[in-house]
Short mmCIF file of C-alpha atoms and ligand atoms in Angstrom, two decimals:
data_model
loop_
_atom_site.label_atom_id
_atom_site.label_comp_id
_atom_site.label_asym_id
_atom_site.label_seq_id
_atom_site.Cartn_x
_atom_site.Cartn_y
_atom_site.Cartn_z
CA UNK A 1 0.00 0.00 0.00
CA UNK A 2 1.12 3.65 -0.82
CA UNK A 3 0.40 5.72 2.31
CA UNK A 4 0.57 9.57 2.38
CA UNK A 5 -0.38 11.78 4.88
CA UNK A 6 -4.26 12.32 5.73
CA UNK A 7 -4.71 15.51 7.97
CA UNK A 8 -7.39 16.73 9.83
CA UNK A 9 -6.38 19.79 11.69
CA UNK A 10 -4.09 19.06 14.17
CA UNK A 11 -4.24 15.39 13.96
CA UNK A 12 -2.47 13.04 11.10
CA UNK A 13 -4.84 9.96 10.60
CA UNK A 14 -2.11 8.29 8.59
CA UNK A 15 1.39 6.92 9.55
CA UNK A 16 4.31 5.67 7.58
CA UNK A 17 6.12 2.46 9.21
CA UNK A 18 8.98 3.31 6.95
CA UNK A 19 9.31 6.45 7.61
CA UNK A 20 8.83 5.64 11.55
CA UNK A 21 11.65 3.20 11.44
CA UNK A 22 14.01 6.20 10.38
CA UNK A 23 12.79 8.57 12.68
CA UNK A 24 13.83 5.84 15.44
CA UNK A 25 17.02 5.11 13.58
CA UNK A 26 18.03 8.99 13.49
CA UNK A 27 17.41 9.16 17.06
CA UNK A 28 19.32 5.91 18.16
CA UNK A 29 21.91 7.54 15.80
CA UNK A 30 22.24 10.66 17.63
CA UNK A 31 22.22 9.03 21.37
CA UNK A 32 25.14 6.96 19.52
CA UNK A 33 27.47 9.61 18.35
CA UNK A 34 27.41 10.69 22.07
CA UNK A 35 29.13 9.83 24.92
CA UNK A 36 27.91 6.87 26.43
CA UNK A 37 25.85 7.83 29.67
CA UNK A 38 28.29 6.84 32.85
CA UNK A 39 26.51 5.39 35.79
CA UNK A 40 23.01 5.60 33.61
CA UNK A 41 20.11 3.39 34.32
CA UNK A 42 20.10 -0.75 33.50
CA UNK A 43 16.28 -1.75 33.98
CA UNK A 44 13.76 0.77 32.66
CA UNK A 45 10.16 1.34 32.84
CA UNK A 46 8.88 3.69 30.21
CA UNK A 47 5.41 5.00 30.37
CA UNK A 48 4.34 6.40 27.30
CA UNK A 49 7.06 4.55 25.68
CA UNK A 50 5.82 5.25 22.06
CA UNK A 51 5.74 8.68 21.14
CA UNK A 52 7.06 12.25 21.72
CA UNK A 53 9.79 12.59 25.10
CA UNK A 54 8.89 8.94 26.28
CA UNK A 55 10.14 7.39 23.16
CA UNK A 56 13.18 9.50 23.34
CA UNK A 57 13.86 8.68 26.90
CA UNK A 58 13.45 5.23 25.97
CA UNK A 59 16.19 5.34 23.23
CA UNK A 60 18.59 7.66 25.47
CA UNK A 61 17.87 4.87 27.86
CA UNK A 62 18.49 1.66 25.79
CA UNK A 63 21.28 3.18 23.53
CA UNK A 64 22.94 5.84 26.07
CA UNK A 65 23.47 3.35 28.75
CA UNK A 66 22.69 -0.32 27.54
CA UNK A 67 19.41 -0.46 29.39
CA UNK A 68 16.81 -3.67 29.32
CA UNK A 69 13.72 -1.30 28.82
CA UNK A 70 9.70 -1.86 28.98
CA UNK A 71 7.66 0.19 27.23
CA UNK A 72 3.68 0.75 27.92
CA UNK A 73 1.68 2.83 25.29
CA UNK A 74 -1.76 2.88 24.08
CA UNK A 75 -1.26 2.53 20.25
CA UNK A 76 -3.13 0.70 17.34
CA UNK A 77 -1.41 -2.25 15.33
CA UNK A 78 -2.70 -1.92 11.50
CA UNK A 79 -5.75 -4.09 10.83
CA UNK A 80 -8.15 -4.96 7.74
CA UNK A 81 -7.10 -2.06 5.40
CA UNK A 82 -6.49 0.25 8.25
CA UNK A 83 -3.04 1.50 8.96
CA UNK A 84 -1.44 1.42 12.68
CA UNK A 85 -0.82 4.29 14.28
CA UNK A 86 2.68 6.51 14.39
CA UNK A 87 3.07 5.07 18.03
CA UNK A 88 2.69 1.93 17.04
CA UNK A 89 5.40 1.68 13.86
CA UNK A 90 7.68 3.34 16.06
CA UNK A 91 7.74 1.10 19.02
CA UNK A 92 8.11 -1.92 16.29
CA UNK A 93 10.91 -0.57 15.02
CA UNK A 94 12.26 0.56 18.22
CA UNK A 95 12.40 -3.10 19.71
CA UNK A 96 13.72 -4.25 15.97
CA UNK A 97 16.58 -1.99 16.60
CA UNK A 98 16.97 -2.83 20.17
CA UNK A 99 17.19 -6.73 20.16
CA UNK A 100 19.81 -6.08 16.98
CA UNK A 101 22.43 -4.41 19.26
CA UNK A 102 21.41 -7.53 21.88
CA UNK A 103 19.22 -5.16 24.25
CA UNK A 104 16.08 -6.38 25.91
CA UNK A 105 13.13 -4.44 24.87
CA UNK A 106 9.59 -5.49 25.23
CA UNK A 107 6.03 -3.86 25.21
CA UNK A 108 3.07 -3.74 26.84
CA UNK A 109 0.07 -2.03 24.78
CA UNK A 110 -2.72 -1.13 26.71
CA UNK A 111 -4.42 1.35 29.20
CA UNK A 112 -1.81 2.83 31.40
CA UNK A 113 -4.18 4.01 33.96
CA UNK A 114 -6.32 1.14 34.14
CA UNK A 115 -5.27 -1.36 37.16
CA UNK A 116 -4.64 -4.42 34.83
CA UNK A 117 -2.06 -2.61 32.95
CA UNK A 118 -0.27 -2.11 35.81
CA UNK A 119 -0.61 -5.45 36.95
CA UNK A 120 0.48 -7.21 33.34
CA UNK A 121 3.64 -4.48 33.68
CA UNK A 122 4.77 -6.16 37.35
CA UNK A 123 4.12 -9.69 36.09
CA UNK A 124 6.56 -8.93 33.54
CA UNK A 125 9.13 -7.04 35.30
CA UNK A 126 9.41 -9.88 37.81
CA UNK A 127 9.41 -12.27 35.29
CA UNK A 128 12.15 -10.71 33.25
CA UNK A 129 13.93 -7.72 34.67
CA UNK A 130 13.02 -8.70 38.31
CA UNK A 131 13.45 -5.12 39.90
CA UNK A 132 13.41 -1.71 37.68
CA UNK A 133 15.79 1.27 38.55
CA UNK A 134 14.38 3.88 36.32
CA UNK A 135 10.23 4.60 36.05
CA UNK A 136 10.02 7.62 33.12
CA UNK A 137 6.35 8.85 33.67
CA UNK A 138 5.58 10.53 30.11
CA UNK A 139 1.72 10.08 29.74
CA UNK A 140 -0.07 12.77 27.30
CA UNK A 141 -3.58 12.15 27.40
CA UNK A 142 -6.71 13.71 26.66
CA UNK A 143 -8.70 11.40 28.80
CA UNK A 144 -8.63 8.84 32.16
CA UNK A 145 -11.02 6.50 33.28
CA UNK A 146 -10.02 6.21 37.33
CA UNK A 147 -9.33 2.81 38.42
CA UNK A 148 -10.72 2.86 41.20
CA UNK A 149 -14.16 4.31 40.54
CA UNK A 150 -14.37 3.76 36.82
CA UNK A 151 -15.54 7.78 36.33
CA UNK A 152 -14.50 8.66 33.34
CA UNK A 153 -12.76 12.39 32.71
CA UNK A 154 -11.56 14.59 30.29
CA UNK A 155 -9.20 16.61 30.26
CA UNK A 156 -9.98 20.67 28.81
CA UNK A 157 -7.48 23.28 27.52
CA UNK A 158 -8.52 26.70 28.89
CA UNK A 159 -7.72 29.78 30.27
CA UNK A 160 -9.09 29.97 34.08
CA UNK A 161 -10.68 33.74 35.33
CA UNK A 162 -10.86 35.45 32.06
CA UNK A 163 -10.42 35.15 28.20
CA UNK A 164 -7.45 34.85 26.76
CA UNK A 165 -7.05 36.09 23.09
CA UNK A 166 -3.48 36.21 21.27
CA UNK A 167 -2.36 35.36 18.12
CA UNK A 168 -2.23 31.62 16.75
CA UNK A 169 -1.01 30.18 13.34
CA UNK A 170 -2.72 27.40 11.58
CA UNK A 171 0.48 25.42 10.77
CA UNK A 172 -0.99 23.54 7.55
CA UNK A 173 -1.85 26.95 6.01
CA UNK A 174 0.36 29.10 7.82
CA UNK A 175 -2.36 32.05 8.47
CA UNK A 176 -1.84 33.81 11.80
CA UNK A 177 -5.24 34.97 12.91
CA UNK A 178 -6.34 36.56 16.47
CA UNK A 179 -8.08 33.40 18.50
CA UNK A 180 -10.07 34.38 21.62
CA UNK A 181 -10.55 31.31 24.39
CA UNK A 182 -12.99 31.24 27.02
CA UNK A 183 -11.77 30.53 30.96
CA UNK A 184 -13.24 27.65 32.09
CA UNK A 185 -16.98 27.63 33.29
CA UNK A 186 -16.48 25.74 36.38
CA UNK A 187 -14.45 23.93 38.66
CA UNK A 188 -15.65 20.56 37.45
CA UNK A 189 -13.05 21.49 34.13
CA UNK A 190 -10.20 22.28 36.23
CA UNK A 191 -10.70 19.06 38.44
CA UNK A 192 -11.06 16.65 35.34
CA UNK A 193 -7.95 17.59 33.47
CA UNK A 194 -5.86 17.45 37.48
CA UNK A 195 -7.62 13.67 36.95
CA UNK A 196 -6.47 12.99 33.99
CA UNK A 197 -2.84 14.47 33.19
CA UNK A 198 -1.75 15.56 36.98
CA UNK A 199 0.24 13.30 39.35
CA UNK A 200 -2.47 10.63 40.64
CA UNK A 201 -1.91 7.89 38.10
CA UNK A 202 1.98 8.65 38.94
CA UNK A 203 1.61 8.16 42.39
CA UNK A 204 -0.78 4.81 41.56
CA UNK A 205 2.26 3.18 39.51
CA UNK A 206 5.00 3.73 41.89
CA UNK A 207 2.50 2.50 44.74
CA UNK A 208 1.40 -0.56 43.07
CA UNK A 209 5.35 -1.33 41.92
CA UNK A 210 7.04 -0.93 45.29
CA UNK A 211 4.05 -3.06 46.64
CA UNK A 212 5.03 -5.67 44.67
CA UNK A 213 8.43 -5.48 45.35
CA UNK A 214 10.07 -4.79 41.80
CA UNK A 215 11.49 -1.27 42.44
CA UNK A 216 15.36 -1.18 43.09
CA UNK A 217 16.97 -0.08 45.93
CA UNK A 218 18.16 4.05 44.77
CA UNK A 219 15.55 3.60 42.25
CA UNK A 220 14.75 7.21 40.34
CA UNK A 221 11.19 7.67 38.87
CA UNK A 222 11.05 11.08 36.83
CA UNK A 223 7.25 12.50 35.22
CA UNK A 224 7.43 15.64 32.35
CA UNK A 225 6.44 19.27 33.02
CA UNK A 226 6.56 22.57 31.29
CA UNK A 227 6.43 25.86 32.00
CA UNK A 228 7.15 28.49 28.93
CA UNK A 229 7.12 32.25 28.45
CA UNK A 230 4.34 34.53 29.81
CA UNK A 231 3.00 35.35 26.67
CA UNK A 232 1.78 30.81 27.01
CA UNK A 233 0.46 31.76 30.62
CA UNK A 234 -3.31 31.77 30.37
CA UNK A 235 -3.64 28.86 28.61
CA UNK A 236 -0.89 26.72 29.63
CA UNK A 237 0.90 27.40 33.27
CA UNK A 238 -1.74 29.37 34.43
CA UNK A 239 -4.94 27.33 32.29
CA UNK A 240 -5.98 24.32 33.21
CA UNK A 241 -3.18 22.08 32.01
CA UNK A 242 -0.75 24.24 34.23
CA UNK A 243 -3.51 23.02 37.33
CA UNK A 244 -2.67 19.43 36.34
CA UNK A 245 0.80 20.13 36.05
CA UNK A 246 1.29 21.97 39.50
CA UNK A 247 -0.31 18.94 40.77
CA UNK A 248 1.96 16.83 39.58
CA UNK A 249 4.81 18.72 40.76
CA UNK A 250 3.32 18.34 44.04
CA UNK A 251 3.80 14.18 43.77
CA UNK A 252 6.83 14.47 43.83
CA UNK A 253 7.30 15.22 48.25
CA UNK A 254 5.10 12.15 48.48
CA UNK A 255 6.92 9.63 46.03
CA UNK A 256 9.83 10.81 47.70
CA UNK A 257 8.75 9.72 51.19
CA UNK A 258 6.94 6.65 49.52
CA UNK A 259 10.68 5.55 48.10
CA UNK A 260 12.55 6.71 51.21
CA UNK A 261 13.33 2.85 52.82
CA UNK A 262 14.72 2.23 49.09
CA UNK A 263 17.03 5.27 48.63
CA UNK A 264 14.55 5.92 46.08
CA UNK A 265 14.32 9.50 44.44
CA UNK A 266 10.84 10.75 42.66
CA UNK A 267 11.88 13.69 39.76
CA UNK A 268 9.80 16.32 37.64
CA UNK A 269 12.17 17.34 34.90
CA UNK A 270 10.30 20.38 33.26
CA UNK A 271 11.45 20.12 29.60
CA UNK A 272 11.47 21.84 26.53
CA UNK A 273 8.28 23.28 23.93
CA UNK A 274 8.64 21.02 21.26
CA UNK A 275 6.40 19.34 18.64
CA UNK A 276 4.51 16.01 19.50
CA UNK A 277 0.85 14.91 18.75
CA UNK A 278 0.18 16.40 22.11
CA UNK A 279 1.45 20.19 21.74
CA UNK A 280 0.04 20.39 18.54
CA UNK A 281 -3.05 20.14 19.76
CA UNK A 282 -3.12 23.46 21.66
CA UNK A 283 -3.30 26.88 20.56
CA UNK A 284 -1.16 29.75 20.68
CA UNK A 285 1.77 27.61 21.26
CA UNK A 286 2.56 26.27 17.61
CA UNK A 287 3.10 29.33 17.17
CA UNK A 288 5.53 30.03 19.84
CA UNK A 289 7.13 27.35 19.14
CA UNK A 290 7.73 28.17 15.18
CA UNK A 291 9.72 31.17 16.03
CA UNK A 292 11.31 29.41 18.94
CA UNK A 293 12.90 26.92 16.95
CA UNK A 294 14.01 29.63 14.70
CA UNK A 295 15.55 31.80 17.17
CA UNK A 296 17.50 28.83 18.94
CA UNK A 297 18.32 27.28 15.20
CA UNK A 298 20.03 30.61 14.90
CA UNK A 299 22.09 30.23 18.23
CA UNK A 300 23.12 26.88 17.67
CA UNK A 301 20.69 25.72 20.96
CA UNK A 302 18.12 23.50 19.09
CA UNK A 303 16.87 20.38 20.39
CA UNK A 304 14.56 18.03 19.45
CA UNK A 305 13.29 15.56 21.85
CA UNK A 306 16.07 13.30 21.48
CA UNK A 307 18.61 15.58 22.60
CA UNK A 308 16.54 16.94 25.59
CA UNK A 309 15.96 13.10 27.07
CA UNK A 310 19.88 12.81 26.27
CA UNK A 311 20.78 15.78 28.14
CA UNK A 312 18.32 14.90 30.93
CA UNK A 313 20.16 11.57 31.18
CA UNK A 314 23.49 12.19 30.86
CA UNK A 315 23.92 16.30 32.77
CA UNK A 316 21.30 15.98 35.22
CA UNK A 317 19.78 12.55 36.72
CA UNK A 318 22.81 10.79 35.83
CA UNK A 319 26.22 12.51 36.85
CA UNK A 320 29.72 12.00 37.83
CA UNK A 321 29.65 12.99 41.32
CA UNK A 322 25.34 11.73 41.36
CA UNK A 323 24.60 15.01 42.46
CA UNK A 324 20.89 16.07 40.03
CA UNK A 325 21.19 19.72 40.00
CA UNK A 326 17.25 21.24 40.60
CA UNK A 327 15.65 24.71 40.53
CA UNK A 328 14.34 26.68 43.49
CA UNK A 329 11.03 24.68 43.40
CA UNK A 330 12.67 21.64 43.69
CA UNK A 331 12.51 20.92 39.58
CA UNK A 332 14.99 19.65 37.31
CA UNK A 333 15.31 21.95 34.25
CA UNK A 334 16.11 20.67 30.54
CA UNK A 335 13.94 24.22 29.27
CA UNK A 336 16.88 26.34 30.53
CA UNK A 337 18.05 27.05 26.50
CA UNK A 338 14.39 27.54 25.89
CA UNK A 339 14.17 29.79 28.56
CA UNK A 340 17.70 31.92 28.36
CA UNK A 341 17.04 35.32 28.60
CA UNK A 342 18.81 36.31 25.38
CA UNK A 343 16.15 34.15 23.52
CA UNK A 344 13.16 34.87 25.05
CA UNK A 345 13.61 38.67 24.54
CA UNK A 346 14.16 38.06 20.93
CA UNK A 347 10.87 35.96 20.35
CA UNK A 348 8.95 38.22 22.13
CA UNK A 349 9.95 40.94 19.83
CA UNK A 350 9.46 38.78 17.13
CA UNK A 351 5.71 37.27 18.34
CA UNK A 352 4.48 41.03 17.90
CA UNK A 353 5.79 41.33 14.39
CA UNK A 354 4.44 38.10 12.73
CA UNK A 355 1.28 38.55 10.43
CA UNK A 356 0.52 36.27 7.92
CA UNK A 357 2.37 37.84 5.60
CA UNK A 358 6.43 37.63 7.05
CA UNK A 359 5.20 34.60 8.84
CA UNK A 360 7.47 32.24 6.81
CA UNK A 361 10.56 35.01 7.30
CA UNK A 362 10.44 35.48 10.81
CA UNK A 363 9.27 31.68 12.05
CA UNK A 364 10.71 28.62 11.58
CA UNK A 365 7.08 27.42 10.18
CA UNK A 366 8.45 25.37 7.83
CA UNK A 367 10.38 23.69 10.07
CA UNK A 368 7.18 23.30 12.82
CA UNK A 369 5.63 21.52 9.57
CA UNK A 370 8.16 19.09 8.72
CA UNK A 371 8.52 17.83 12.46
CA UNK A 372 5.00 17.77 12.71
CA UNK A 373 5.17 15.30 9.52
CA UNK A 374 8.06 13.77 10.73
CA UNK A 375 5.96 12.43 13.56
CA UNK A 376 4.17 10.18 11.77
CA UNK A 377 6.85 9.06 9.30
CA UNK A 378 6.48 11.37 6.61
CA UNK A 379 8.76 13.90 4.75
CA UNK A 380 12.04 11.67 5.53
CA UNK A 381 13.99 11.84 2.51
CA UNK A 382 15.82 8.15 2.96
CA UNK A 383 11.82 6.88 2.34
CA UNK A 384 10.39 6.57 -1.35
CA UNK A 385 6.70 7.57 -0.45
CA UNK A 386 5.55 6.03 -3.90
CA UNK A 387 6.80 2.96 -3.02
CA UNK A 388 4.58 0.45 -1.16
CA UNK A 389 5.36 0.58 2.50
CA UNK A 390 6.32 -2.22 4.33
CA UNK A 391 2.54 -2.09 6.29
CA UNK A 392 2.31 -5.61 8.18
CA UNK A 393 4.65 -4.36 10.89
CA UNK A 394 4.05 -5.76 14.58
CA UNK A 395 5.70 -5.17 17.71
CA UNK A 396 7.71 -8.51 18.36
CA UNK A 397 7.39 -8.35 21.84
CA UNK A 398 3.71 -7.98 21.65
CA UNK A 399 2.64 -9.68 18.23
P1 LIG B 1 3.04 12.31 23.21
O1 LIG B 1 1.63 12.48 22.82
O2 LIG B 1 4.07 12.28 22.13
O3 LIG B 1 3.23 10.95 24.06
C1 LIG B 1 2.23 10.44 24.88
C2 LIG B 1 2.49 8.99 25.23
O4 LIG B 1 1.48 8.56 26.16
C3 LIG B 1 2.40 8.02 24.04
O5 LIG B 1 3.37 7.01 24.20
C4 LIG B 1 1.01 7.40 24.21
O6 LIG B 1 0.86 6.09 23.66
C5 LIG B 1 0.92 7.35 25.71
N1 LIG B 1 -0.45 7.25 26.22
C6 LIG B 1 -1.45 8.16 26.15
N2 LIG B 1 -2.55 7.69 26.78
C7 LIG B 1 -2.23 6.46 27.26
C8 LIG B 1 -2.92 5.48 28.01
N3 LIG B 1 -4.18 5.66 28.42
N4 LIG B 1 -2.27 4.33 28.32
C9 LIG B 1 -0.99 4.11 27.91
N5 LIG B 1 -0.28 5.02 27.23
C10 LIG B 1 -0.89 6.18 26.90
O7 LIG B 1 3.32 13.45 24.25
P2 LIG B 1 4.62 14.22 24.78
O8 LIG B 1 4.57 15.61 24.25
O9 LIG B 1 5.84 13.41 24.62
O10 LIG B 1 4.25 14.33 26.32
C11 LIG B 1 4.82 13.53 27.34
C12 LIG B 1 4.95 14.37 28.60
O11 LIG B 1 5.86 15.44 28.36
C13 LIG B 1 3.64 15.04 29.03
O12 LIG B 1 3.57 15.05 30.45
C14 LIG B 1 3.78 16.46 28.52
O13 LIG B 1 3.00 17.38 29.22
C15 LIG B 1 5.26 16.65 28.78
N6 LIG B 1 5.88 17.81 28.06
C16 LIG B 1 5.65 18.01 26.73
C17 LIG B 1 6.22 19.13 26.11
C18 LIG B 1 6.00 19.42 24.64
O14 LIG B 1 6.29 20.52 24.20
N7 LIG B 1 5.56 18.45 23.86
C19 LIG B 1 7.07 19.98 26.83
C20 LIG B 1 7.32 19.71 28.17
C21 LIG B 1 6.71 18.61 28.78
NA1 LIG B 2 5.86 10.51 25.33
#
């Protein structure tokens, strides 16, 4: 089958296996070329293992420092005519690439926050790994059903008090238009999207695995945050997502007294703005992100996930003397490029200058775009997108 990309808005309904082999091969490439990550982690626990920063910790993981790794996503093998989804190809080709270089790599696809998920993940750390010394908690997800009382919420992305209009781009088009958002209506929204992407289901896994006996003694469990510039305030740090996120910054006190008898240390690393299925799906911030990446292209400072999860491995949870340098709020910070002084003045000058019109001067649209297609395995020049792709592609571990 030829597959090209099928868009809907923000969303890609198609995904290239090819395409999402290389995009897995680039990155085990990258963690490759650099050093290899002293003292790193052995036996990981990814989850949210097959997309975005959890893919890319994965990798830094497996190829940085030799790590036996466990993935859990919740992705969609191809079936009957329809295709798989990006998550899906890439965690296939992630395990391909893993059990070549004689690394243990297998999958669990299901329903992270469900109980049984958790309970399939512990039968199969015992049975392989034994004990885990790394938990990555990199969840994006627009809805939770709660274990325990099988309510089912979903998660909003507002503003909380007032409106909040600024400028937003449509990426596909590139048309920068004023967007107004309304603050949330009630309480209820703020509460759901806490449920579904703050630190309760974190706090669940790290419960139900120390219960059972397979965390490590000096085990380190880290979960994703962001922050961002001002001009992102009202609808991310201070919307509702920034509720869920404050809440799961708050886990971390409690995981650290849960993990105390093990040596154990609980971690929010607050990383950088960068493209993934999830960002994309908000407004205001493709935006800020275009003329981010152009600004730090300039300066030499770019990252990509990749080289953020690197970074996070080898400079900050992982060091020579073991010391994990944090901020005043107890956070580890991989956003510090993002958030150097020198570049945040210069896309704030440039967010009041872009129209429609210099848009594709001033931003780094183009290069928003191609990640964005990257994502799902499109737009790599080493694949011939008029060939048939390779579309039978499982997940060894799971298939
Ligand atoms: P992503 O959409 O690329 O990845 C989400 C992962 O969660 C996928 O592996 C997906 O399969 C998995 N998942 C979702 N629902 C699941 C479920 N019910 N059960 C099992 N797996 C499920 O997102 P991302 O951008 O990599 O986000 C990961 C974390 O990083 C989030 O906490 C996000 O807020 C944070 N973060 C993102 C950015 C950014 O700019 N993208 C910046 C800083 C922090
Ligand atoms: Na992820």
């Amino acid at each position: 089958m030829i597959i090209q990309p099928r868009t809907r808005g923000f969303i890609c309904l198609t995904a290239h296996p090819d395409g999402a082999h290389q995009a897995v091969k680039n990155q085990i490439e990258y963690v490759k070329s650099e050093d290899e990550i002293k003292n790193g982690p052995k036996k990981v626990l990814v989850i949210g293992a097959s997309t975005g920063f959890g893919l890319s910790s994965r990798i830094a993981a497996a190829f940085g420092s030799d790590a036996s790794t466990i993935g859990v996503f919740f992705e969609k093998p191809a079936s009957e005519g329809k295709m798989g989804t990006a998550g899906w190809y890439n965690s296939a080709a992630f395990e391909k690439e893993a059990h070549a270089a004689g690394l243990y790599a297998k999958s669990i696809n299901g329903d992270a926050f469900s109980d049984e998920v958790k309970k399939e993940t512990i039968e199969l750390i015992k049975k392989d790994l034994g004990q885990v010394d790394l938990v990555v908690y990199s969840l994006a997800s627009p809805r939770r059903t709660h274990p325990k009382t099988g309510v089912a919420y979903a998660s909003v992305l507002k503003p909380i008090g007032q409106p909040f209009t600024n400028k937003t781009v449509d990426f596909h088009t590139g048309v920068v238009s004023d967007i107004t958002i309304n603050p949330v209506e009630n309480e209820e929204d703020i509460a759901n999207t806490v449920a579904v992407m703050g630190g309760e289901d974190w706090k669940f896994w790290i419960e139900d695995l120390k219960a059972a006996g397979v965390l490590a003694e000096g085990v380190k469990t880290v979960a994703y945050s962001y922050i961002g510039p001002e001009l992102t305030f009202p609808i991310y740090r201070n919307g509702t997502i920034g509720q869920a996120k404050n809440d799961l910054e708050a886990t971390v006190p409690v995981l650290n007294d849960l993990l105390k008898d093990l040596n154990g240390k609980s971690y929010v690393s607050v990383n950088k703005a960068l493209v993934t299925q999830s960002s994309s799906a908000i407004p205001v911030v493709p935006l800020y992100i275009s003329l981010l990446y152009k600004v730090m292209k300039a300066k030499g400072t770019h990252e990509g996930t990749i080289e953020q999860m690197q970074r996070l491995f080898a400079d900050r949870l992982y060091t020579d003397n073991g010391e994990v340098a944090l901020d005043e709020a107890g956070r580890i910070r991989v956003d510090d490029w993002e958030m150097a002084d020198d570049v945040q003045a210069e896309v704030a000058k440039l967010w009041k200058e872009t129209t429609t019109e210099n848009l594709s001067e001033i931003s780094d649209i183009e290069g928003y775009r191609k990640e964005f297609f990257n994502l799902f395995g499109f737009q790599f020049d080493e694949i011939d997108y008029e060939k048939d792709a390779n579309e039978n592609v499982q997940v060894p571990s799971i298939e």
